[in-house]
Amino acid sequence: MISPAALSAVAPDPGRAPDQLSDRWLLALAARLVREVGELIKRSTKAGQRRAAGSAG
């Protein structure tokens, strides 16, 4: 797995692909979701806080 930060210049961006039904837009949205959830998990772990039930991790 490659960190999204390593490829930030070519990372998919839903804002650059306006067709919300295209595979590129959906892939960009999924990549953003994974990146944001990962950041939330990392921050909550660092702060020593528990995540809500049903969350990843």
XYZ file of C-alpha atoms in Angstrom:
57
model
C 0.000 0.000 0.000
C 1.296 3.447 -0.896
C 0.649 6.412 1.354
C -1.579 9.051 -0.277
C 0.910 11.672 0.953
C 3.616 10.096 -1.214
C 1.571 10.714 -4.347
C -0.192 13.927 -3.393
C 0.506 15.612 -6.741
C -1.360 12.875 -8.638
C -3.895 11.949 -5.952
C -7.454 11.754 -7.234
C -9.573 14.794 -6.411
C -13.382 14.685 -6.714
C -13.308 18.438 -7.439
C -11.373 17.854 -10.672
C -13.804 15.224 -11.963
C -17.259 16.844 -11.941
C -19.161 13.803 -13.306
C -20.427 12.243 -10.066
C -21.259 8.949 -11.740
C -17.876 8.398 -13.371
C -15.524 5.738 -12.093
C -12.789 8.355 -11.673
C -15.002 10.500 -9.407
C -16.061 7.517 -7.301
C -12.448 6.377 -6.952
C -11.401 9.892 -5.904
C -14.199 10.030 -3.354
C -13.256 6.619 -1.941
C -9.593 7.667 -1.709
C -10.575 10.830 0.158
C -12.749 8.810 2.539
C -9.928 6.378 3.326
C -7.486 9.265 3.841
C -9.826 11.211 6.133
C -10.881 8.196 8.228
C -7.229 7.211 8.593
C -6.388 10.706 9.815
C -9.250 10.617 12.335
C -8.103 7.247 13.668
C -4.527 8.480 13.952
C -5.570 11.652 15.806
C -7.891 9.839 18.213
C -5.210 7.270 18.996
C -2.653 10.017 19.616
C -5.101 11.857 21.892
C -5.906 8.637 23.754
C -9.597 8.874 22.913
C -11.880 6.009 22.040
C -13.660 5.953 18.704
C -17.417 5.596 18.388
C -18.809 2.063 18.269
C -18.992 0.706 14.749
C -16.042 2.713 13.506
C -13.070 1.218 11.734
C -10.166 -0.071 13.780
